[in-house]
Each structure stands twice: as C-alpha cells, then as structure tokens.
Amino acid sequence: MGKDMGAGKVITRFAPSPTGYLHIGGARTALFNWLYARHTEGTFILRIEDTDRARSTEASIQAILDAMKWLGLDWDEGPYYQTQRMDLYREAAQKLLETGWAYRCYCTPEELEEKRKRALKEGRKPKYDGTCRNRTDFPEDQPYVLRFKCPEEGTVVVEDLVKGTVQFDVKELDDLVIMRTDGIPTYNFAVVVDDASMGITHIIRGDDHLNNTPRQILIYQALGYPLPKFAHVPMILGQDHKRLSKRHGAVSVLAYRDEGYLPQALTNYLVRLGWSHGDQEIFSLEELIDLFTLEGIGKSAGVFNPEKLLWLNAHYIRASSDEALAEALKPFLDAEGIAPPRERLLMAIKTLKERSRTLKEMAEGMRFYFVDKIEYEPKAAKKFLKAAMLPYFSQLTDCLSALKTFDEPNVEACFKKVTEDNQIKLGKIAQPVRVALTGKTVSPGIFEVMEVLGREKTIARLQEAMEYLSDKASQAT
C-alpha cells in the first residue's frame, strides 16, 4: 500500500484541516515543507484533512488554496481530500482487525466518561481501561468504535531531525480510537494511512504534534509500513512568550495580503521564525531554496514580532520595481475609489515608495494626488492657511502658470523667486502650499508633489486655497 521509500526522492506534504483560515503557524509549516522539497528537487503534496465534517467548510478550503497561491507555494500533487479516501482507511482498519492490532469497543460515551472520572478521582491517568480489549462477543445491534491495541510495555523511540532522540513509554499511551462509530477515521490513524500511501519521506510539522508521533509510529509498524523521518519544528510564540494568537497581531495569511503586505516579505519573515543561515535576515525565494536545510532549524521557539514584519515589508516595497507596485496596488486603489492614469501612478509611486510600509498605506498616501477635491485637515488649515499667505500664493500661481516646462527644477525656481522677492524663508511658504495641495502637513517633497499633480491640478488647488484665504480674510473684517 505504501510507496517505496527506497528510491531516495524526498516527498513532503502540507495537510491542513479546513476548519478556518491559513494562519501564520500553518503557513510556516507549509513553507518549510515546500522549501525542503524544492531544495532536494523532491515532491511537495497538498492534502486537505476534511474528515471533521461538522467544522470543515468549502470557504476554508478556498481560503487555504488562495493563501498558498498568494505565497507562491505551488504543489506538485493534490489537493487530495481525506473524504475521498475512505476505502483506504477501511481497508487498513480491516487489516489491523484481522492481525489482532485493533479491536471493537462497545463502551458508550456515558460509560467512558464514568471511567474517566473514576480514574481522575483515584489519581490514575484517565486513559481507556481496556474493557473491550479481549472481548470475543460481537453484538450485532450495538454501535462500536475500532481501537488500536497498544503494546502494554516497552518504549517508542522517535529519532527526530530537529529535537534529537525522544523516548516514550508505551504505558503513557492509550488504546486510541482509530475508526468512529460512523466509520470516519480519527486523525492519528488517517494521517498514517495517508502519509504511507503517498510515500511521504519527511514529515515536517509543529512540535505540538510530537506527542502524536509514538502513536503513529506504532500504527506504521502494525501495518508494516516503512517509517518516514520526522522533524518537529518549535512553536511560534507571541512577544509575551505565550502561544501565538490574534492578540499578538497574528492573523490569517489573507488578512496580511488585504492589509497590503507583499508575499515575499511574509515568506522571508516566516522562514526566519525558527530557521537561520548565519546572521542573514533578507533572502530571496531563490536563495531560500538553495540554502534551506533541516539542520538550519533551531530548537527554540520563534517569537512573532509584527514590527519586524512591517520593517521587512517596507524593505520589499522599496526593492520592488514601480511597475510591479503599480500592479500590486490595484485592489487598494479600487478600495480608495481612485483610478489614476498609469503614467501619473508611476510618478506617484516614486514619491511614496521610500516612506510606505504597506501597499494599503501607499494607496491611502497617494489618494490626494488623484481625487477631484481635497479636504483640509482642520488643524493644518488653522495653522497654515492664513490670509497673510494670499499675496505669496498669487505670485507663485502666476509664476507656475508662465512656466514652459512644469517639472521639479522649474517649480523650485518659482518658489525661489517668491522667497527672494519677498525676503522670506522657504519654510514660510512651503508648508502652507503643502496644506493647500494635499490637505495635510505631511507628504512627499513639495516640488515632487507638484510635478505629479501637474500644472493644471496644482494651479486649480492653489486657486481654491486663495478663495478659502479670501473668505477667511473677509470674515475677519
């Protein structure tokens, strides 16, 4: 039933449960499996573990596929779905039953709960007490589960590629349920059948699964399957060193996409949560494929730092071409309700890429360039749009209107003329002009802003500001 593992080709897998979105921890697991398969020129398989029918949804499946595609984690086989593989599980369960490695358990949920309570009361481990383990009668009208007959003594040794040798006493294990009364396999059983039948050679997953591994190894051995290699990766923690959750800023992968993060920033960040290559922080995907090894995975937990991710994202925005950013910005510009001409958009990107940390921030930051009418921030207007600015604005508008070529050097020359003629410093006029053109006190350089706006828009906004100043002056008298 299992593929031959002697061929030497690495086969990894990512096997999410579609009961929610793809989160940071799952994305890192997927990335590590993908990178190891690509580094070794092996095969990467995607398997959807959808046997929890009550909680698995089509929306979650789609969200996982979308997140994987956005991150660039393409799969060579799949997606396979466990719900389409039921015959395999039934066949394997029957084999265990016939070879004495599994038995029918007729204990009711109420009886099991009673046993659990009694064990806890008596200070024993609340594991199944083996009531049906050697039962020889099989009542036809009674529902039953199938349990794995765990050895009663001995140890299971996990030779982990990250953690080293880990030993488990079988007395700590349980006769776990492998098939429920409705014929649906449980996680620990289905995962072994799947991994063996798909020929998975390396199982790379979070170390929260380490306690499942001895149970799975016993099932592999009982079914006569060759054992894969295991690599249990330390968990990701929040900055308070508690298990990562939404309160630490760790949301779903698609939420990062929607906030304007670039996929290469997120993959670069995720790989460094638990893996390293010297002191290097920034890696291209090609470099990661070339350098990624399981030996590079650390033994201690990675700590999620949203600020570091933001810093990386800003780096990748600066490193992107203006054309690539123009493409990536489309959904964010749509959300802002603006559709700039491509040439102006590329000009605007140049002015903002050094100061934007996300695509969303960049789209919001360039909105003032492309709207028909801007609104002044009240505090900015109160401080800078004063009636005394009128003559300066008027002179500047006349100079700008007369320019043959409307570009940064010529715009700057107009400012210089106004300041020299009136013996004032540039700051006296530059900030009021910024508010007049952008509505805000913070923007890219004023000369850059005017070149992107173009002559027509710049003069129209200065004239609107002069009307505003005139109204202000008449109200004051």
mmCIF file of C-alpha atoms in Angstrom, residues 2 86 137 160 249 326:
data_model
loop_
_atom_site.group_PDB
_atom_site.id
_atom_site.type_symbol
_atom_site.label_atom_id
_atom_site.label_comp_id
_atom_site.label_asym_id
_atom_site.label_seq_id
_atom_site.Cartn_x
_atom_site.Cartn_y
_atom_site.Cartn_z
ATOM 1 C CA GLY A 2 2.812 2.481 0.848
ATOM 2 C CA MET A 86 -12.453 6.366 2.862
ATOM 3 C CA ASP A 137 -18.623 -11.487 21.572
ATOM 4 C CA ASP A 160 13.699 13.483 15.413
ATOM 5 C CA GLY A 249 -1.181 40.537 15.835
ATOM 6 C CA ALA A 326 1.515 49.596 -9.788
#
